[in-house]
Coordinates of C-alpha atoms in Angstrom, one line a residue:
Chain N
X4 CA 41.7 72.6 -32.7
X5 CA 38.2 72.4 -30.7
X6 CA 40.0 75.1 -27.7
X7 CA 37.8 78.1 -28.0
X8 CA 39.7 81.5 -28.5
X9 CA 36.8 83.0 -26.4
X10 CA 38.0 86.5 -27.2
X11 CA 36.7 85.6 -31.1
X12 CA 33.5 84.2 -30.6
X13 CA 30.4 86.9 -31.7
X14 CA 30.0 89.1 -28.7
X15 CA 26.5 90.8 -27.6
X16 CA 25.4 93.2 -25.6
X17 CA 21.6 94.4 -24.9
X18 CA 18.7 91.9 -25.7
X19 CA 16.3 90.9 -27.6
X20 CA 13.7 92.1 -25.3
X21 CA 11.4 95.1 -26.3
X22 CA 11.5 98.0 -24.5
X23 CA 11.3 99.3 -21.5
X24 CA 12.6 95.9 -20.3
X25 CA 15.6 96.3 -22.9
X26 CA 17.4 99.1 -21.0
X27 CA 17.1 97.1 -17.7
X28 CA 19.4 94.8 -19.6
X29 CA 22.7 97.6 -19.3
X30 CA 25.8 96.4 -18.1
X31 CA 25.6 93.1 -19.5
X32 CA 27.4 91.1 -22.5
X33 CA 27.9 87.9 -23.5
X34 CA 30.0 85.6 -25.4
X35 CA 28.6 83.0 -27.4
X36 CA 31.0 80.1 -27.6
X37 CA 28.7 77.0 -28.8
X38 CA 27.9 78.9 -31.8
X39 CA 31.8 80.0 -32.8
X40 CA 32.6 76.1 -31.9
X41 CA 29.0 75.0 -34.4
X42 CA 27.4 73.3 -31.8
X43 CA 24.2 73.4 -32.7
X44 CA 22.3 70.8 -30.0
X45 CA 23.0 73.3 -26.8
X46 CA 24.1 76.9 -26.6
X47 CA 26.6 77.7 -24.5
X48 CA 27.4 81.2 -23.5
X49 CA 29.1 83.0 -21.1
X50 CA 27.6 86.3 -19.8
X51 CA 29.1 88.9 -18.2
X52 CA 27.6 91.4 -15.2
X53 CA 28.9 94.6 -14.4
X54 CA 27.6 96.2 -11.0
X55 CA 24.5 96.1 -10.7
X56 CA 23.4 94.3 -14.3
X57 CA 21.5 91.5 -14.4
X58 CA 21.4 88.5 -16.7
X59 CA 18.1 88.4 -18.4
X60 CA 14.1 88.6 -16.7
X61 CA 12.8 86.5 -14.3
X62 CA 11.8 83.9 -16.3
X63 CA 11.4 79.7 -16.9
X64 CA 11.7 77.6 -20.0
X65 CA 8.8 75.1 -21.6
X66 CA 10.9 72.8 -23.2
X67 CA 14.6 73.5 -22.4
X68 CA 16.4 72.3 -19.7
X69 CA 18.8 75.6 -18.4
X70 CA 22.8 75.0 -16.3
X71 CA 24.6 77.5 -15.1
X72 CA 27.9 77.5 -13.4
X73 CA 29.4 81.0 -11.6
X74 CA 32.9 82.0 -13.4
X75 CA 34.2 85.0 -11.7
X76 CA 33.0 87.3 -8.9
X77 CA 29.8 87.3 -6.6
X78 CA 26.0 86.9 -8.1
X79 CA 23.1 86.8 -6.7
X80 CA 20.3 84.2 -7.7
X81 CA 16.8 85.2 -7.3
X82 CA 13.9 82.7 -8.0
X83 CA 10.4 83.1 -7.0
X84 CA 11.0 80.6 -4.0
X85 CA 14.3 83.1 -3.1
X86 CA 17.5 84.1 -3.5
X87 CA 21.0 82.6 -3.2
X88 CA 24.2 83.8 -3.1
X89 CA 26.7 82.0 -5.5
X90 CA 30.5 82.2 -6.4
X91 CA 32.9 80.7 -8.4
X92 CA 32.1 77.1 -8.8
X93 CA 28.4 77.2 -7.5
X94 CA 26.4 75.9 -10.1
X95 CA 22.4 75.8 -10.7
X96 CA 20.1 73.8 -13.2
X97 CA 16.6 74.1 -14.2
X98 CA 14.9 71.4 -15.9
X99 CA 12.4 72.0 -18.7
X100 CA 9.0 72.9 -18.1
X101 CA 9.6 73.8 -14.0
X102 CA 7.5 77.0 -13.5
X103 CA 10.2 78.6 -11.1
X104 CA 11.5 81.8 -12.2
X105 CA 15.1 82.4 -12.1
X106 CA 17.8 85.3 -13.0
X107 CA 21.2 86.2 -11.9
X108 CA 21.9 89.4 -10.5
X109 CA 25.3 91.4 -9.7
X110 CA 24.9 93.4 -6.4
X111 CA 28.1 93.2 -6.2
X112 CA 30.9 96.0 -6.7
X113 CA 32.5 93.9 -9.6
X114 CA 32.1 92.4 -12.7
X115 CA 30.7 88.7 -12.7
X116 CA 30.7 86.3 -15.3
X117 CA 29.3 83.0 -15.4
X118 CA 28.8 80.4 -18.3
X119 CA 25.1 79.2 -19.4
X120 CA 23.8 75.7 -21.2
X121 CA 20.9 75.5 -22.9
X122 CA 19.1 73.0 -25.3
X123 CA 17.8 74.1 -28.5
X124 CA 14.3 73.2 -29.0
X125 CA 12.9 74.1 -32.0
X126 CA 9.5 75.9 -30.1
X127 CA 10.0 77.2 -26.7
X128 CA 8.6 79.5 -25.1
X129 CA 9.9 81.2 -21.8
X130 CA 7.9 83.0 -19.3
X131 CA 8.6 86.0 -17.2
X132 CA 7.0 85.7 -13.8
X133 CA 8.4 89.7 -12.7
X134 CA 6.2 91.1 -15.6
X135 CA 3.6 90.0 -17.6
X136 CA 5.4 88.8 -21.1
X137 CA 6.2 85.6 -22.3
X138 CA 8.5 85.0 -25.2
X139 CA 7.8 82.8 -28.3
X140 CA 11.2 81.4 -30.2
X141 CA 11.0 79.4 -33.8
X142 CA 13.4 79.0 -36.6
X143 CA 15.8 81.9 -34.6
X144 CA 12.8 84.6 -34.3
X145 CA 11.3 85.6 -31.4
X146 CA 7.5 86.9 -30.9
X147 CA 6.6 88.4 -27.6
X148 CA 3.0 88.1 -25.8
X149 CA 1.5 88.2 -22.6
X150 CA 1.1 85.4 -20.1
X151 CA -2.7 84.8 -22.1
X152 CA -1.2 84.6 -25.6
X153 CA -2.3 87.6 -26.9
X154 CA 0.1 89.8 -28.8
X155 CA 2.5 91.7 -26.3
X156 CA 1.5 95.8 -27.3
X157 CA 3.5 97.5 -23.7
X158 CA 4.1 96.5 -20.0
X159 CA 0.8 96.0 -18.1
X160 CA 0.2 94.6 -14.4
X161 CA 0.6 90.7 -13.9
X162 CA -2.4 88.7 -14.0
X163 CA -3.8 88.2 -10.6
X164 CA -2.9 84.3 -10.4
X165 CA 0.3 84.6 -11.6
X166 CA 1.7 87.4 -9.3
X167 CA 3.9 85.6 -5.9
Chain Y
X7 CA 16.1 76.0 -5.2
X8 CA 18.0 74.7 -8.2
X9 CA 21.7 75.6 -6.6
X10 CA 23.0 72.1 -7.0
X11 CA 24.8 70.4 -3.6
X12 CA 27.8 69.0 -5.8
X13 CA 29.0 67.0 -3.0
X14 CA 25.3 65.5 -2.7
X15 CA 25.2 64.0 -6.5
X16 CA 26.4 60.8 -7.8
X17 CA 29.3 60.3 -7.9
X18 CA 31.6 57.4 -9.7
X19 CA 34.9 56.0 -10.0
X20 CA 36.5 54.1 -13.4
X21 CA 34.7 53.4 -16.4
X22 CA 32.3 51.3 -18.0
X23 CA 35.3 50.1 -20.1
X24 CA 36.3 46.3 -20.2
X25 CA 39.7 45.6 -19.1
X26 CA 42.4 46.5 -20.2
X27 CA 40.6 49.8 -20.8
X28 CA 38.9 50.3 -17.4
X29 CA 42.2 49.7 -15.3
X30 CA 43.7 52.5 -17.6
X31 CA 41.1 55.2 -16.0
X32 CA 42.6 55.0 -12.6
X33 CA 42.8 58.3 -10.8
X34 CA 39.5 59.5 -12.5
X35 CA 36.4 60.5 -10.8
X36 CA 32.9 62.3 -11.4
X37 CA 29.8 64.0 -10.1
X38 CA 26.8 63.8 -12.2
X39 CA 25.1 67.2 -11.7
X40 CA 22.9 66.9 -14.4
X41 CA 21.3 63.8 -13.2
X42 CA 21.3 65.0 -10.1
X43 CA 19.4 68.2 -11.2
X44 CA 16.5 66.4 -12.8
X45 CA 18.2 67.2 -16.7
X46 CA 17.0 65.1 -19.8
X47 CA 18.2 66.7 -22.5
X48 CA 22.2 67.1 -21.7
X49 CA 24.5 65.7 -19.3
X50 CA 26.5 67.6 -16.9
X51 CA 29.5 66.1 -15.4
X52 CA 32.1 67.4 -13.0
X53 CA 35.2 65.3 -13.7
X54 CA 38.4 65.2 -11.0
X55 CA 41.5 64.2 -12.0
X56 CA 44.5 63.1 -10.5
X57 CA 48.4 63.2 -12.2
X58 CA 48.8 61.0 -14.7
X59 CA 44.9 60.3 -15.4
X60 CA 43.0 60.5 -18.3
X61 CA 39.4 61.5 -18.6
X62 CA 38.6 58.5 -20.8
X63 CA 40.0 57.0 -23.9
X64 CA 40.3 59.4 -26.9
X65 CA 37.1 59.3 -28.9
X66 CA 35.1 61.2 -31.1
X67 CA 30.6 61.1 -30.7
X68 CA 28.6 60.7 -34.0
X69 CA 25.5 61.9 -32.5
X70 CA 26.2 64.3 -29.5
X71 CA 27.4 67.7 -29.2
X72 CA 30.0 68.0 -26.5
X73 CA 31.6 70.8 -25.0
X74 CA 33.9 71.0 -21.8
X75 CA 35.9 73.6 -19.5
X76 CA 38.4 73.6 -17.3
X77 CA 37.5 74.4 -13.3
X78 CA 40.7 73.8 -11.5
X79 CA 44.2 72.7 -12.0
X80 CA 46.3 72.2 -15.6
X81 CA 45.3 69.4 -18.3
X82 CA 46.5 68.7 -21.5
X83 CA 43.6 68.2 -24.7
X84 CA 45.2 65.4 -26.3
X85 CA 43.5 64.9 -30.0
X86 CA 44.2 63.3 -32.8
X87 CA 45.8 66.8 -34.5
X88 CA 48.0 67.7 -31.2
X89 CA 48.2 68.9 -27.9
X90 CA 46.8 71.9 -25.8
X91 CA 47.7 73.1 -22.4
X92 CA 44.0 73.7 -21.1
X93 CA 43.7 76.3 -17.8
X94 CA 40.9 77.8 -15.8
X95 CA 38.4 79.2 -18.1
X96 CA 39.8 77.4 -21.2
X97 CA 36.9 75.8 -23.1
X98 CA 36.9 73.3 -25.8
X99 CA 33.7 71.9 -28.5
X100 CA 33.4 69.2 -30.4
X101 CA 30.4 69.1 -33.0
X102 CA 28.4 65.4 -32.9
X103 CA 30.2 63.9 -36.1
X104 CA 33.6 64.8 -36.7
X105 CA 36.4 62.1 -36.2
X106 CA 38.6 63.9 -34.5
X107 CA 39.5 62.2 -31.2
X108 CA 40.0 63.8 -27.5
X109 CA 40.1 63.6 -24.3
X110 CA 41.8 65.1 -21.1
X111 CA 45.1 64.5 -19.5
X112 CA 46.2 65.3 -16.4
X113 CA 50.0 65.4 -16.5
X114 CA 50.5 67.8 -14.0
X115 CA 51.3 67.4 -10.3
X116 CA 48.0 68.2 -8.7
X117 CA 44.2 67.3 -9.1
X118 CA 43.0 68.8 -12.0
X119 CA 39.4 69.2 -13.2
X120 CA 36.7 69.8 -15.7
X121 CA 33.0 70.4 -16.2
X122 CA 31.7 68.3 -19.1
X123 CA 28.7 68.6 -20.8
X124 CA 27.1 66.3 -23.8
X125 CA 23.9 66.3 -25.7
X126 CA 22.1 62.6 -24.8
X127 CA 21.1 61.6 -28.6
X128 CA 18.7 58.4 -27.9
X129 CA 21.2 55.9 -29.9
X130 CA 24.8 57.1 -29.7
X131 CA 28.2 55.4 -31.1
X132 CA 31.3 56.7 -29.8
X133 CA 34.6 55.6 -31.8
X134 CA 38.1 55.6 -29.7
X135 CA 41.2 56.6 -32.4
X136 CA 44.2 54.9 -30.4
X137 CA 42.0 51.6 -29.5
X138 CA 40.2 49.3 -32.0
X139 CA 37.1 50.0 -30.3
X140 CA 33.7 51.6 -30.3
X141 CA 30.9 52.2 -27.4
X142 CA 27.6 52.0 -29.0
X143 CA 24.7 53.4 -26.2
X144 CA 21.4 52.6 -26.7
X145 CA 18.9 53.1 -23.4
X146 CA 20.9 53.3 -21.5
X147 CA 23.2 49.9 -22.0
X148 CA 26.7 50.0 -23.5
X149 CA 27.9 47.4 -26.4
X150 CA 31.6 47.5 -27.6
X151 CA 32.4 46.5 -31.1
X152 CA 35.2 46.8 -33.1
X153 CA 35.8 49.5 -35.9
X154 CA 34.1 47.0 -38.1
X155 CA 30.9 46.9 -36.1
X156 CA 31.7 43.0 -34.7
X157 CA 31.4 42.6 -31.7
X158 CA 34.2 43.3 -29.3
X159 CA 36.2 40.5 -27.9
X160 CA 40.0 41.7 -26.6
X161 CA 42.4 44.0 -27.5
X162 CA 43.4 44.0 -31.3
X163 CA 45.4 46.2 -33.2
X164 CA 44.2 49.1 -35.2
X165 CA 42.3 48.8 -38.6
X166 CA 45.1 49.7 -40.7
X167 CA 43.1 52.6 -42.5
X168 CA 42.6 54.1 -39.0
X169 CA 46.0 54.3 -37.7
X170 CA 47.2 57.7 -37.2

């Protein structure tokens, strides 16, 4: 029967970022319920927030259009242009290739939860506009480099264009 | 800012059905948020219902990953292998290509509703399990055939092979 038993599907916590960005990732999990249910066109995931967590970096997708809808409790969502407050219901979409950075953020004093689409395109890349790292996903692995293309080797100041 | 305005986006009543089929989706309605978002790649509907509608007829997608949860009210997954009572929260996938048909029904006493979201594959058949009928999409345009692949022409009863 295609009802997800949500409470099955592979669980995560952490990232797949290197560090130092990869502690800034605490306090937040995620459910991954396209992948228990074999989709294999779009993820689907739901991610959960504790206080003060937030969701992923800053970032904007080449090829891969992004939807969001807000689940449970209060998150913030903070783009380049802005932020937005959004609760249950609210929901948010970014189309492929739209440079606009984009993250939730719990600054509230609850957990938060909300469910995230996204197309699987066999390249992407995503870009972080907070810090100066893009990341590089093919056939499931991910390679990390800076905004230029060369090989990502530790945190270092944004370029001077791309900094808002 | 990518918050979408859900009362702002398209929205639509019935089907695109022939009778007898459209008059049978009374009650339903939709906003289109993924259109209304700028999205390519995957569609993103909001669909109300009201007691005693039905989503659509039951139907299973060759080509197109779908996956669907439920916002507000109670609904009942009706598929081809039984029923589900479907809350809040409760999701539900269904990988492109396996003939199991589904769809929503709303047999409570209050609005119900779901978010739906489907991969747009560029040609796309859809076959329904309790009507002799398929939706073939192609650009855009829809073209109904029967189970056969002929081309559809009134209400007929079930291929025998197909009956449940």
């Amino acid at each position: 029967m295609p009802k997800i038993d949500i409470a099955q599907t592979p669980y995560r916590t952490g990232s797949v970022y290197p560090e130092p960005y990869n502690a800034q990732m605490a306090g937040r999990s995620s459910h991954r319920l396209g992948q228990a249910a074999g989709l294999t066109q779009f993820g689907v995931n739901i991610v959960y927030l504790q206080p003060g967590a937030v969701a992923s970096l800053r970032h904007w997708h080449l090829r891969e259009d992004e939807f969001a809808i807000v689940l449970t409790g209060e998150l913030i969502l903070c783009e380049d242009s802005g932020e937005t407050l959004m609760r249950p219901g609210d929901c948010a979409a970014w189309k492929a290739g739209v440079a606009e950075g984009h993250h939730f953020v719990n600054r509230s004093g609850g957990e938060a939860s909300f469910l995230v689409v996204g197309s699987k395109a066999e390249r992407e890349i995503a870009t972080y506009t907070e810090v100066d790292m893009q990341i590089h996903m093919e056939g499931g692995n991910a390679r990390f480099t800076y905004h230029d293309g060369s090989a990502w080797a530790g945190p270092r100041d944004l370029p001077k264009g791309d900094q808002k």
